[in-house]
Amino acid sequence: MITMKDIVREGHPSLTRSAAVVEVPLSKDDKQLLEDMMQFLKNSQDEEIAEKYELRAGVGIAAPQLGIEKQIIAIHFEDIDGKLYSMGLVNPKIISHSVEQSYLSSGEGCLSVDRPVEGYVPRHARITIKATDINDQPVKLRLKGYPAIVFQHEIDHINGIMFFDRINTEDPFNIPENSSPIQ
Ligand SMILES: Cc1nc(NNC(=O)[C@H](CC2CCCC2)CN(O)CO)c(F)c(N2CCN3CCOC[C@@H]3C2)n1
Ligand code: NI
């Protein structure tokens, strides 16, 4: 089972390097890793398990955060309408995106960053993602709002980008024009 000791922290080279494309069909090991990443997210959102194993809650995680430089991400959360996003993806790519931007009004955090970093993280408001799922099937997702933010945070990890790299250092709470907040 994945616990916090398996998650590398700020300063670890895996977090700032680009991860390798994953061979499809997925190897047994890569499938198992995806399952373990999904289970970590579910555990981290279960009060009892999270307390017992001292897990920080997460709605997404990327393999580089485990020191595994592969293009593998897992997502597990319900959006505001109660739609469940629960999936493991390999080789995710943003193939198109809106000009409009959006950001979480509460800012972002990261399981690999043990400190609060203030400021808005401007991201694309709407994105289209192509990827391959755990059953080697092609996936095409059109996302907006909170789900779009979560997927972009995870895809950034695949490309060695941390959320604070996107915060305006001069004015962290600067609101870029053509951008809107997500509660
Ligand atoms: C927004 C949020 N970020 C949480 N943590 N941070 C993470 O997930 C990091 C990734 C997120 C940071 C901003 C966008 C993506 C992990 N990352 O570093 C991976 O790269 C949460 F835990 C959380 N929720 C809301 C839903 N709730 C359901 C019930 O259980 C508790 C859970 C808490 N919402
Ligand atoms: Ni993160």
mmCIF file with all atom_site columns, C-alpha atoms and ligand atoms in Angstrom:
data_model
loop_
_atom_site.group_PDB
_atom_site.id
_atom_site.type_symbol
_atom_site.label_atom_id
_atom_site.label_alt_id
_atom_site.label_comp_id
_atom_site.label_asym_id
_atom_site.label_entity_id
_atom_site.label_seq_id
_atom_site.pdbx_PDB_ins_code
_atom_site.Cartn_x
_atom_site.Cartn_y
_atom_site.Cartn_z
_atom_site.occupancy
_atom_site.B_iso_or_equiv
_atom_site.pdbx_formal_charge
_atom_site.auth_seq_id
_atom_site.auth_comp_id
_atom_site.auth_asym_id
_atom_site.auth_atom_id
_atom_site.pdbx_PDB_model_num
ATOM   1   C  CA  . MET A 1 1   ? 0.000   0.000  0.000   1.00 0.00 ? 1   MET A CA  1
ATOM   2   C  CA  . ILE A 1 2   ? 1.266   3.500  -0.848  1.00 0.00 ? 2   ILE A CA  1
ATOM   3   C  CA  . THR A 1 3   ? 1.700   5.791  2.169   1.00 0.00 ? 3   THR A CA  1
ATOM   4   C  CA  . MET A 1 4   ? 3.234   9.265  2.622   1.00 0.00 ? 4   MET A CA  1
ATOM   5   C  CA  . LYS A 1 5   ? 6.746   7.819  3.002   1.00 0.00 ? 5   LYS A CA  1
ATOM   6   C  CA  . ASP A 1 6   ? 6.544   6.729  -0.656  1.00 0.00 ? 6   ASP A CA  1
ATOM   7   C  CA  . ILE A 1 7   ? 5.845   10.276 -1.840  1.00 0.00 ? 7   ILE A CA  1
ATOM   8   C  CA  . VAL A 1 8   ? 8.972   12.253 -2.746  1.00 0.00 ? 8   VAL A CA  1
ATOM   9   C  CA  . ARG A 1 9   ? 9.105   15.900 -1.653  1.00 0.00 ? 9   ARG A CA  1
ATOM   10  C  CA  . GLU A 1 10  ? 10.163  19.230 -3.153  1.00 0.00 ? 10  GLU A CA  1
ATOM   11  C  CA  . GLY A 1 11  ? 13.827  19.062 -4.172  1.00 0.00 ? 11  GLY A CA  1
ATOM   12  C  CA  . HIS A 1 12  ? 13.633  15.465 -5.391  1.00 0.00 ? 12  HIS A CA  1
ATOM   13  C  CA  . PRO A 1 13  ? 14.778  15.408 -9.054  1.00 0.00 ? 13  PRO A CA  1
ATOM   14  C  CA  . SER A 1 14  ? 11.804  13.308 -10.238 1.00 0.00 ? 14  SER A CA  1
ATOM   15  C  CA  . LEU A 1 15  ? 9.517   16.286 -9.612  1.00 0.00 ? 15  LEU A CA  1
ATOM   16  C  CA  . THR A 1 16  ? 11.267  18.562 -12.098 1.00 0.00 ? 16  THR A CA  1
ATOM   17  C  CA  . ARG A 1 17  ? 12.129  16.091 -14.881 1.00 0.00 ? 17  ARG A CA  1
ATOM   18  C  CA  . SER A 1 18  ? 9.879   15.051 -17.786 1.00 0.00 ? 18  SER A CA  1
ATOM   19  C  CA  . ALA A 1 19  ? 8.558   11.522 -17.321 1.00 0.00 ? 19  ALA A CA  1
ATOM   20  C  CA  . ALA A 1 20  ? 8.935   8.776  -19.941 1.00 0.00 ? 20  ALA A CA  1
ATOM   21  C  CA  . VAL A 1 21  ? 6.172   7.619  -22.277 1.00 0.00 ? 21  VAL A CA  1
ATOM   22  C  CA  . VAL A 1 22  ? 4.692   4.327  -21.055 1.00 0.00 ? 22  VAL A CA  1
ATOM   23  C  CA  . GLU A 1 23  ? 4.556   1.314  -23.375 1.00 0.00 ? 23  GLU A CA  1
ATOM   24  C  CA  . VAL A 1 24  ? 1.063   0.169  -24.352 1.00 0.00 ? 24  VAL A CA  1
ATOM   25  C  CA  . PRO A 1 25  ? -0.272  -2.492 -23.801 1.00 0.00 ? 25  PRO A CA  1
ATOM   26  C  CA  . LEU A 1 26  ? 0.529   -1.861 -20.148 1.00 0.00 ? 26  LEU A CA  1
ATOM   27  C  CA  . SER A 1 27  ? 2.895   -4.234 -18.377 1.00 0.00 ? 27  SER A CA  1
ATOM   28  C  CA  . LYS A 1 28  ? 1.628   -6.079 -15.313 1.00 0.00 ? 28  LYS A CA  1
ATOM   29  C  CA  . ASP A 1 29  ? 3.831   -3.819 -13.172 1.00 0.00 ? 29  ASP A CA  1
ATOM   30  C  CA  . ASP A 1 30  ? 2.416   -0.609 -14.652 1.00 0.00 ? 30  ASP A CA  1
ATOM   31  C  CA  . LYS A 1 31  ? -1.156  -1.886 -14.170 1.00 0.00 ? 31  LYS A CA  1
ATOM   32  C  CA  . GLN A 1 32  ? -0.359  -2.746 -10.552 1.00 0.00 ? 32  GLN A CA  1
ATOM   33  C  CA  . LEU A 1 33  ? 1.178   0.705  -10.009 1.00 0.00 ? 33  LEU A CA  1
ATOM   34  C  CA  . LEU A 1 34  ? -1.989  2.348  -11.367 1.00 0.00 ? 34  LEU A CA  1
ATOM   35  C  CA  . GLU A 1 35  ? -4.156  0.215  -9.069  1.00 0.00 ? 35  GLU A CA  1
ATOM   36  C  CA  . ASP A 1 36  ? -1.964  1.139  -6.096  1.00 0.00 ? 36  ASP A CA  1
ATOM   37  C  CA  . MET A 1 37  ? -2.160  4.854  -6.969  1.00 0.00 ? 37  MET A CA  1
ATOM   38  C  CA  . MET A 1 38  ? -5.975  4.694  -7.214  1.00 0.00 ? 38  MET A CA  1
ATOM   39  C  CA  . GLN A 1 39  ? -6.133  2.836  -3.890  1.00 0.00 ? 39  GLN A CA  1
ATOM   40  C  CA  . PHE A 1 40  ? -3.944  5.501  -2.255  1.00 0.00 ? 40  PHE A CA  1
ATOM   41  C  CA  . LEU A 1 41  ? -6.391  8.226  -3.290  1.00 0.00 ? 41  LEU A CA  1
ATOM   42  C  CA  . LYS A 1 42  ? -9.393  6.265  -2.013  1.00 0.00 ? 42  LYS A CA  1
ATOM   43  C  CA  . ASN A 1 43  ? -7.575  5.515  1.272   1.00 0.00 ? 43  ASN A CA  1
ATOM   44  C  CA  . SER A 1 44  ? -6.565  9.155  1.638   1.00 0.00 ? 44  SER A CA  1
ATOM   45  C  CA  . GLN A 1 45  ? -10.227 10.187 1.369   1.00 0.00 ? 45  GLN A CA  1
ATOM   46  C  CA  . ASP A 1 46  ? -11.398 7.635  3.957   1.00 0.00 ? 46  ASP A CA  1
ATOM   47  C  CA  . GLU A 1 47  ? -11.280 9.346  7.361   1.00 0.00 ? 47  GLU A CA  1
ATOM   48  C  CA  . GLU A 1 48  ? -10.440 6.215  9.322   1.00 0.00 ? 48  GLU A CA  1
ATOM   49  C  CA  . ILE A 1 49  ? -7.803  4.844  6.958   1.00 0.00 ? 49  ILE A CA  1
ATOM   50  C  CA  . ALA A 1 50  ? -6.282  8.303  6.409   1.00 0.00 ? 50  ALA A CA  1
ATOM   51  C  CA  . GLU A 1 51  ? -5.992  8.810  10.163  1.00 0.00 ? 51  GLU A CA  1
ATOM   52  C  CA  . LYS A 1 52  ? -4.648  5.330  10.817  1.00 0.00 ? 52  LYS A CA  1
ATOM   53  C  CA  . TYR A 1 53  ? -1.906  5.614  8.170   1.00 0.00 ? 53  TYR A CA  1
ATOM   54  C  CA  . GLU A 1 54  ? -1.452  9.400  8.487   1.00 0.00 ? 54  GLU A CA  1
ATOM   55  C  CA  . LEU A 1 55  ? -2.298  10.017 4.841   1.00 0.00 ? 55  LEU A CA  1
ATOM   56  C  CA  . ARG A 1 56  ? -2.782  13.546 3.466   1.00 0.00 ? 56  ARG A CA  1
ATOM   57  C  CA  . ALA A 1 57  ? -5.981  13.703 1.426   1.00 0.00 ? 57  ALA A CA  1
ATOM   58  C  CA  . GLY A 1 58  ? -5.500  13.670 -2.318  1.00 0.00 ? 58  GLY A CA  1
ATOM   59  C  CA  . VAL A 1 59  ? -7.775  13.800 -5.360  1.00 0.00 ? 59  VAL A CA  1
ATOM   60  C  CA  . GLY A 1 60  ? -4.952  13.075 -7.803  1.00 0.00 ? 60  GLY A CA  1
ATOM   61  C  CA  . ILE A 1 61  ? -1.420  11.674 -7.875  1.00 0.00 ? 61  ILE A CA  1
ATOM   62  C  CA  . ALA A 1 62  ? 1.283   11.278 -10.549 1.00 0.00 ? 62  ALA A CA  1
ATOM   63  C  CA  . ALA A 1 63  ? 3.973   8.569  -10.744 1.00 0.00 ? 63  ALA A CA  1
ATOM   64  C  CA  . PRO A 1 64  ? 6.875   11.076 -10.529 1.00 0.00 ? 64  PRO A CA  1
ATOM   65  C  CA  . GLN A 1 65  ? 5.623   11.850 -7.005  1.00 0.00 ? 65  GLN A CA  1
ATOM   66  C  CA  . LEU A 1 66  ? 6.607   8.260  -6.177  1.00 0.00 ? 66  LEU A CA  1
ATOM   67  C  CA  . GLY A 1 67  ? 10.024  8.755  -7.763  1.00 0.00 ? 67  GLY A CA  1
ATOM   68  C  CA  . ILE A 1 68  ? 8.791   6.793  -10.811 1.00 0.00 ? 68  ILE A CA  1
ATOM   69  C  CA  . GLU A 1 69  ? 9.447   8.884  -13.908 1.00 0.00 ? 69  GLU A CA  1
ATOM   70  C  CA  . LYS A 1 70  ? 6.658   7.460  -16.029 1.00 0.00 ? 70  LYS A CA  1
ATOM   71  C  CA  . GLN A 1 71  ? 3.685   9.225  -17.623 1.00 0.00 ? 71  GLN A CA  1
ATOM   72  C  CA  . ILE A 1 72  ? 1.142   7.700  -15.252 1.00 0.00 ? 72  ILE A CA  1
ATOM   73  C  CA  . ILE A 1 73  ? -1.549  9.600  -13.305 1.00 0.00 ? 73  ILE A CA  1
ATOM   74  C  CA  . ALA A 1 74  ? -4.498  8.611  -11.119 1.00 0.00 ? 74  ALA A CA  1
ATOM   75  C  CA  . ILE A 1 75  ? -7.558  10.724 -10.319 1.00 0.00 ? 75  ILE A CA  1
ATOM   76  C  CA  . HIS A 1 76  ? -10.323 10.095 -7.803  1.00 0.00 ? 76  HIS A CA  1
ATOM   77  C  CA  . PHE A 1 77  ? -12.902 12.722 -6.824  1.00 0.00 ? 77  PHE A CA  1
ATOM   78  C  CA  . GLU A 1 78  ? -16.521 13.770 -7.289  1.00 0.00 ? 78  GLU A CA  1
ATOM   79  C  CA  . ASP A 1 79  ? -17.214 17.093 -8.964  1.00 0.00 ? 79  ASP A CA  1
ATOM   80  C  CA  . ILE A 1 80  ? -19.742 19.630 -7.682  1.00 0.00 ? 80  ILE A CA  1
ATOM   81  C  CA  . ASP A 1 81  ? -22.589 17.838 -9.523  1.00 0.00 ? 81  ASP A CA  1
ATOM   82  C  CA  . GLY A 1 82  ? -21.633 14.554 -7.876  1.00 0.00 ? 82  GLY A CA  1
ATOM   83  C  CA  . LYS A 1 83  ? -20.064 13.136 -11.065 1.00 0.00 ? 83  LYS A CA  1
ATOM   84  C  CA  . LEU A 1 84  ? -17.348 10.635 -10.076 1.00 0.00 ? 84  LEU A CA  1
ATOM   85  C  CA  . TYR A 1 85  ? -13.989 10.930 -11.819 1.00 0.00 ? 85  TYR A CA  1
ATOM   86  C  CA  . SER A 1 86  ? -12.092 7.788  -10.884 1.00 0.00 ? 86  SER A CA  1
ATOM   87  C  CA  . MET A 1 87  ? -9.487  6.658  -13.356 1.00 0.00 ? 87  MET A CA  1
ATOM   88  C  CA  . GLY A 1 88  ? -5.893  5.762  -13.984 1.00 0.00 ? 88  GLY A CA  1
ATOM   89  C  CA  . LEU A 1 89  ? -4.353  7.092  -17.204 1.00 0.00 ? 89  LEU A CA  1
ATOM   90  C  CA  . VAL A 1 90  ? -1.057  6.707  -19.017 1.00 0.00 ? 90  VAL A CA  1
ATOM   91  C  CA  . ASN A 1 91  ? 0.530   9.097  -21.517 1.00 0.00 ? 91  ASN A CA  1
ATOM   92  C  CA  . PRO A 1 92  ? -2.038  11.870 -20.936 1.00 0.00 ? 92  PRO A CA  1
ATOM   93  C  CA  . LYS A 1 93  ? -1.815  14.812 -23.378 1.00 0.00 ? 93  LYS A CA  1
ATOM   94  C  CA  . ILE A 1 94  ? -3.711  18.062 -23.562 1.00 0.00 ? 94  ILE A CA  1
ATOM   95  C  CA  . ILE A 1 95  ? -4.604  18.192 -27.268 1.00 0.00 ? 95  ILE A CA  1
ATOM   96  C  CA  . SER A 1 96  ? -6.567  21.447 -27.163 1.00 0.00 ? 96  SER A CA  1
ATOM   97  C  CA  . HIS A 1 97  ? -7.566  24.097 -24.662 1.00 0.00 ? 97  HIS A CA  1
ATOM   98  C  CA  . SER A 1 98  ? -9.531  27.329 -24.251 1.00 0.00 ? 98  SER A CA  1
ATOM   99  C  CA  . VAL A 1 99  ? -7.981  30.775 -24.272 1.00 0.00 ? 99  VAL A CA  1
ATOM   100 C  CA  . GLU A 1 100 ? -9.991  31.482 -21.132 1.00 0.00 ? 100 GLU A CA  1
ATOM   101 C  CA  . GLN A 1 101 ? -8.250  30.598 -17.901 1.00 0.00 ? 101 GLN A CA  1
ATOM   102 C  CA  . SER A 1 102 ? -9.520  29.624 -14.464 1.00 0.00 ? 102 SER A CA  1
ATOM   103 C  CA  . TYR A 1 103 ? -8.038  29.031 -11.036 1.00 0.00 ? 103 TYR A CA  1
ATOM   104 C  CA  . LEU A 1 104 ? -9.023  27.565 -7.689  1.00 0.00 ? 104 LEU A CA  1
ATOM   105 C  CA  . SER A 1 105 ? -9.999  30.512 -5.492  1.00 0.00 ? 105 SER A CA  1
ATOM   106 C  CA  . SER A 1 106 ? -8.438  28.629 -2.546  1.00 0.00 ? 106 SER A CA  1
ATOM   107 C  CA  . GLY A 1 107 ? -5.124  28.233 -4.401  1.00 0.00 ? 107 GLY A CA  1
ATOM   108 C  CA  . GLU A 1 108 ? -3.468  24.815 -4.733  1.00 0.00 ? 108 GLU A CA  1
ATOM   109 C  CA  . GLY A 1 109 ? -1.346  22.497 -2.645  1.00 0.00 ? 109 GLY A CA  1
ATOM   110 C  CA  . CYS A 1 110 ? 0.649   19.374 -3.455  1.00 0.00 ? 110 CYS A CA  1
ATOM   111 C  CA  . LEU A 1 111 ? 1.356   16.133 -1.608  1.00 0.00 ? 111 LEU A CA  1
ATOM   112 C  CA  . SER A 1 112 ? 5.018   16.659 -2.540  1.00 0.00 ? 112 SER A CA  1
ATOM   113 C  CA  . VAL A 1 113 ? 5.131   20.161 -1.012  1.00 0.00 ? 113 VAL A CA  1
ATOM   114 C  CA  . ASP A 1 114 ? 5.166   20.294 2.792   1.00 0.00 ? 114 ASP A CA  1
ATOM   115 C  CA  . ARG A 1 115 ? 4.396   23.984 3.068   1.00 0.00 ? 115 ARG A CA  1
ATOM   116 C  CA  . PRO A 1 116 ? 1.533   26.263 2.129   1.00 0.00 ? 116 PRO A CA  1
ATOM   117 C  CA  . VAL A 1 117 ? 2.219   28.297 -1.035  1.00 0.00 ? 117 VAL A CA  1
ATOM   118 C  CA  . GLU A 1 118 ? -0.172  31.222 -1.423  1.00 0.00 ? 118 GLU A CA  1
ATOM   119 C  CA  . GLY A 1 119 ? -1.495  32.539 -4.660  1.00 0.00 ? 119 GLY A CA  1
ATOM   120 C  CA  . TYR A 1 120 ? -3.703  31.752 -7.633  1.00 0.00 ? 120 TYR A CA  1
ATOM   121 C  CA  . VAL A 1 121 ? -2.564  29.079 -10.110 1.00 0.00 ? 121 VAL A CA  1
ATOM   122 C  CA  . PRO A 1 122 ? -3.911  30.172 -13.526 1.00 0.00 ? 122 PRO A CA  1
ATOM   123 C  CA  . ARG A 1 123 ? -4.807  27.202 -15.736 1.00 0.00 ? 123 ARG A CA  1
ATOM   124 C  CA  . HIS A 1 124 ? -6.788  26.586 -18.948 1.00 0.00 ? 124 HIS A CA  1
ATOM   125 C  CA  . ALA A 1 125 ? -10.539 26.841 -18.192 1.00 0.00 ? 125 ALA A CA  1
ATOM   126 C  CA  . ARG A 1 126 ? -11.405 24.037 -20.655 1.00 0.00 ? 126 ARG A CA  1
ATOM   127 C  CA  . ILE A 1 127 ? -9.200  21.239 -21.973 1.00 0.00 ? 127 ILE A CA  1
ATOM   128 C  CA  . THR A 1 128 ? -9.411  18.190 -24.209 1.00 0.00 ? 128 THR A CA  1
ATOM   129 C  CA  . ILE A 1 129 ? -7.176  15.324 -23.069 1.00 0.00 ? 129 ILE A CA  1
ATOM   130 C  CA  . LYS A 1 130 ? -6.161  12.158 -24.928 1.00 0.00 ? 130 LYS A CA  1
ATOM   131 C  CA  . ALA A 1 131 ? -4.722  9.248  -22.945 1.00 0.00 ? 131 ALA A CA  1
ATOM   132 C  CA  . THR A 1 132 ? -4.777  5.475  -22.582 1.00 0.00 ? 132 THR A CA  1
ATOM   133 C  CA  . ASP A 1 133 ? -6.607  3.847  -19.671 1.00 0.00 ? 133 ASP A CA  1
ATOM   134 C  CA  . ILE A 1 134 ? -5.691  0.876  -17.474 1.00 0.00 ? 134 ILE A CA  1
ATOM   135 C  CA  . ASN A 1 135 ? -7.344  -1.522 -19.974 1.00 0.00 ? 135 ASN A CA  1
ATOM   136 C  CA  . ASP A 1 136 ? -5.197  -0.173 -22.831 1.00 0.00 ? 136 ASP A CA  1
ATOM   137 C  CA  . GLN A 1 137 ? -8.232  1.674  -24.266 1.00 0.00 ? 137 GLN A CA  1
ATOM   138 C  CA  . PRO A 1 138 ? -7.856  5.158  -25.805 1.00 0.00 ? 138 PRO A CA  1
ATOM   139 C  CA  . VAL A 1 139 ? -9.590  7.868  -23.765 1.00 0.00 ? 139 VAL A CA  1
ATOM   140 C  CA  . LYS A 1 140 ? -10.650 11.349 -24.903 1.00 0.00 ? 140 LYS A CA  1
ATOM   141 C  CA  . LEU A 1 141 ? -11.903 13.701 -22.186 1.00 0.00 ? 141 LEU A CA  1
ATOM   142 C  CA  . ARG A 1 142 ? -13.360 17.188 -22.485 1.00 0.00 ? 142 ARG A CA  1
ATOM   143 C  CA  . LEU A 1 143 ? -13.086 18.888 -19.084 1.00 0.00 ? 143 LEU A CA  1
ATOM   144 C  CA  . LYS A 1 144 ? -13.915 22.238 -17.536 1.00 0.00 ? 144 LYS A CA  1
ATOM   145 C  CA  . GLY A 1 145 ? -14.138 23.659 -14.022 1.00 0.00 ? 145 GLY A CA  1
ATOM   146 C  CA  . TYR A 1 146 ? -12.690 21.768 -11.068 1.00 0.00 ? 146 TYR A CA  1
ATOM   147 C  CA  . PRO A 1 147 ? -11.983 18.535 -13.015 1.00 0.00 ? 147 PRO A CA  1
ATOM   148 C  CA  . ALA A 1 148 ? -9.982  20.510 -15.610 1.00 0.00 ? 148 ALA A CA  1
ATOM   149 C  CA  . ILE A 1 149 ? -7.864  21.991 -12.793 1.00 0.00 ? 149 ILE A CA  1
ATOM   150 C  CA  . VAL A 1 150 ? -7.132  18.613 -11.176 1.00 0.00 ? 150 VAL A CA  1
ATOM   151 C  CA  . PHE A 1 151 ? -6.132  16.938 -14.450 1.00 0.00 ? 151 PHE A CA  1
ATOM   152 C  CA  . GLN A 1 152 ? -3.859  19.877 -15.358 1.00 0.00 ? 152 GLN A CA  1
ATOM   153 C  CA  . HIS A 1 153 ? -2.130  19.700 -11.954 1.00 0.00 ? 153 HIS A CA  1
ATOM   154 C  CA  . GLU A 1 154 ? -1.388  15.998 -12.544 1.00 0.00 ? 154 GLU A CA  1
ATOM   155 C  CA  . ILE A 1 155 ? -0.315  16.399 -16.179 1.00 0.00 ? 155 ILE A CA  1
ATOM   156 C  CA  . ASP A 1 156 ? 2.038   19.178 -15.045 1.00 0.00 ? 156 ASP A CA  1
ATOM   157 C  CA  . HIS A 1 157 ? 3.767   16.632 -12.769 1.00 0.00 ? 157 HIS A CA  1
ATOM   158 C  CA  . ILE A 1 158 ? 4.374   14.410 -15.829 1.00 0.00 ? 158 ILE A CA  1
ATOM   159 C  CA  . ASN A 1 159 ? 6.165   17.390 -17.392 1.00 0.00 ? 159 ASN A CA  1
ATOM   160 C  CA  . GLY A 1 160 ? 8.173   18.306 -14.277 1.00 0.00 ? 160 GLY A CA  1
ATOM   161 C  CA  . ILE A 1 161 ? 6.068   21.391 -13.524 1.00 0.00 ? 161 ILE A CA  1
ATOM   162 C  CA  . MET A 1 162 ? 5.014   22.219 -9.935  1.00 0.00 ? 162 MET A CA  1
ATOM   163 C  CA  . PHE A 1 163 ? 1.884   24.290 -9.209  1.00 0.00 ? 163 PHE A CA  1
ATOM   164 C  CA  . PHE A 1 164 ? 3.919   27.129 -7.687  1.00 0.00 ? 164 PHE A CA  1
ATOM   165 C  CA  . ASP A 1 165 ? 5.823   27.507 -10.992 1.00 0.00 ? 165 ASP A CA  1
ATOM   166 C  CA  . ARG A 1 166 ? 2.593   29.024 -12.343 1.00 0.00 ? 166 ARG A CA  1
ATOM   167 C  CA  . ILE A 1 167 ? 1.981   31.543 -9.541  1.00 0.00 ? 167 ILE A CA  1
ATOM   168 C  CA  . ASN A 1 168 ? 2.776   35.164 -10.426 1.00 0.00 ? 168 ASN A CA  1
ATOM   169 C  CA  . THR A 1 169 ? 5.777   35.867 -8.194  1.00 0.00 ? 169 THR A CA  1
ATOM   170 C  CA  . GLU A 1 170 ? 5.327   39.686 -8.292  1.00 0.00 ? 170 GLU A CA  1
ATOM   171 C  CA  . ASP A 1 171 ? 1.629   39.469 -7.429  1.00 0.00 ? 171 ASP A CA  1
ATOM   172 C  CA  . PRO A 1 172 ? 0.534   35.953 -6.368  1.00 0.00 ? 172 PRO A CA  1
ATOM   173 C  CA  . PHE A 1 173 ? -3.127  36.982 -6.237  1.00 0.00 ? 173 PHE A CA  1
ATOM   174 C  CA  . ASN A 1 174 ? -3.012  38.725 -9.598  1.00 0.00 ? 174 ASN A CA  1
ATOM   175 C  CA  . ILE A 1 175 ? -6.060  37.778 -11.650 1.00 0.00 ? 175 ILE A CA  1
ATOM   176 C  CA  . PRO A 1 176 ? -5.063  37.440 -15.305 1.00 0.00 ? 176 PRO A CA  1
ATOM   177 C  CA  . GLU A 1 177 ? -7.673  38.978 -17.631 1.00 0.00 ? 177 GLU A CA  1
ATOM   178 C  CA  . ASN A 1 178 ? -9.972  36.427 -19.239 1.00 0.00 ? 178 ASN A CA  1
ATOM   179 C  CA  . SER A 1 179 ? -9.824  34.187 -16.170 1.00 0.00 ? 179 SER A CA  1
ATOM   180 C  CA  . SER A 1 180 ? -12.479 33.181 -13.640 1.00 0.00 ? 180 SER A CA  1
ATOM   181 C  CA  . PRO A 1 181 ? -12.360 31.682 -10.133 1.00 0.00 ? 181 PRO A CA  1
ATOM   182 C  CA  . ILE A 1 182 ? -13.544 28.196 -9.198  1.00 0.00 ? 182 ILE A CA  1
ATOM   183 C  CA  . GLN A 1 183 ? -14.838 27.813 -5.639  1.00 0.00 ? 183 GLN A CA  1
HETATM 184 C  C1  . LIG B 2 .   ? -8.341  20.474 -4.399  1.00 0.00 ? 1   LIG B C1  1
HETATM 185 C  C2  . LIG B 2 .   ? -8.154  19.397 -3.372  1.00 0.00 ? 1   LIG B C2  1
HETATM 186 N  N1  . LIG B 2 .   ? -6.869  19.010 -3.095  1.00 0.00 ? 1   LIG B N1  1
HETATM 187 C  C3  . LIG B 2 .   ? -6.701  18.033 -2.177  1.00 0.00 ? 1   LIG B C3  1
HETATM 188 N  N2  . LIG B 2 .   ? -5.435  17.605 -1.842  1.00 0.00 ? 1   LIG B N2  1
HETATM 189 N  N3  . LIG B 2 .   ? -4.409  17.862 -2.728  1.00 0.00 ? 1   LIG B N3  1
HETATM 190 C  C4  . LIG B 2 .   ? -4.363  17.127 -3.891  1.00 0.00 ? 1   LIG B C4  1
HETATM 191 O  O1  . LIG B 2 .   ? -5.160  16.279 -4.158  1.00 0.00 ? 1   LIG B O1  1
HETATM 192 C  C5  . LIG B 2 .   ? -3.209  17.420 -4.834  1.00 0.00 ? 1   LIG B C5  1
HETATM 193 C  C6  . LIG B 2 .   ? -3.716  17.713 -6.232  1.00 0.00 ? 1   LIG B C6  1
HETATM 194 C  C7  . LIG B 2 .   ? -4.778  18.815 -6.282  1.00 0.00 ? 1   LIG B C7  1
HETATM 195 C  C8  . LIG B 2 .   ? -4.269  20.188 -5.833  1.00 0.00 ? 1   LIG B C8  1
HETATM 196 C  C9  . LIG B 2 .   ? -5.087  21.175 -6.624  1.00 0.00 ? 1   LIG B C9  1
HETATM 197 C  C10 . LIG B 2 .   ? -5.702  20.465 -7.773  1.00 0.00 ? 1   LIG B C10 1
HETATM 198 C  C11 . LIG B 2 .   ? -5.277  19.024 -7.703  1.00 0.00 ? 1   LIG B C11 1
HETATM 199 C  C12 . LIG B 2 .   ? -2.347  16.161 -4.794  1.00 0.00 ? 1   LIG B C12 1
HETATM 200 N  N4  . LIG B 2 .   ? -1.204  16.284 -5.670  1.00 0.00 ? 1   LIG B N4  1
HETATM 201 O  O2  . LIG B 2 .   ? -0.078  16.851 -5.239  1.00 0.00 ? 1   LIG B O2  1
HETATM 202 C  C13 . LIG B 2 .   ? -1.174  15.458 -6.807  1.00 0.00 ? 1   LIG B C13 1
HETATM 203 O  O3  . LIG B 2 .   ? -0.211  15.853 -7.712  1.00 0.00 ? 1   LIG B O3  1
HETATM 204 C  C14 . LIG B 2 .   ? -7.799  17.442 -1.550  1.00 0.00 ? 1   LIG B C14 1
HETATM 205 F  F1  . LIG B 2 .   ? -7.619  16.459 -0.671  1.00 0.00 ? 1   LIG B F1  1
HETATM 206 C  C15 . LIG B 2 .   ? -9.075  17.874 -1.890  1.00 0.00 ? 1   LIG B C15 1
HETATM 207 N  N5  . LIG B 2 .   ? -10.205 17.313 -1.335  1.00 0.00 ? 1   LIG B N5  1
HETATM 208 C  C16 . LIG B 2 .   ? -11.538 17.650 -1.825  1.00 0.00 ? 1   LIG B C16 1
HETATM 209 C  C17 . LIG B 2 .   ? -12.382 16.380 -1.929  1.00 0.00 ? 1   LIG B C17 1
HETATM 210 N  N6  . LIG B 2 .   ? -12.431 15.682 -0.632  1.00 0.00 ? 1   LIG B N6  1
HETATM 211 C  C18 . LIG B 2 .   ? -13.262 14.494 -0.754  1.00 0.00 ? 1   LIG B C18 1
HETATM 212 C  C19 . LIG B 2 .   ? -13.308 13.773 0.582   1.00 0.00 ? 1   LIG B C19 1
HETATM 213 O  O4  . LIG B 2 .   ? -11.978 13.447 1.021   1.00 0.00 ? 1   LIG B O4  1
HETATM 214 C  C20 . LIG B 2 .   ? -11.129 14.633 1.154   1.00 0.00 ? 1   LIG B C20 1
HETATM 215 C  C21 . LIG B 2 .   ? -11.044 15.341 -0.192  1.00 0.00 ? 1   LIG B C21 1
HETATM 216 C  C22 . LIG B 2 .   ? -10.218 16.622 -0.055  1.00 0.00 ? 1   LIG B C22 1
HETATM 217 N  N7  . LIG B 2 .   ? -9.241  18.862 -2.803  1.00 0.00 ? 1   LIG B N7  1
HETATM 218 NI NI  . NI  B 3 .   ? 0.865   17.641 -6.893  1.00 0.00 ? 2   NI  B NI  1
#
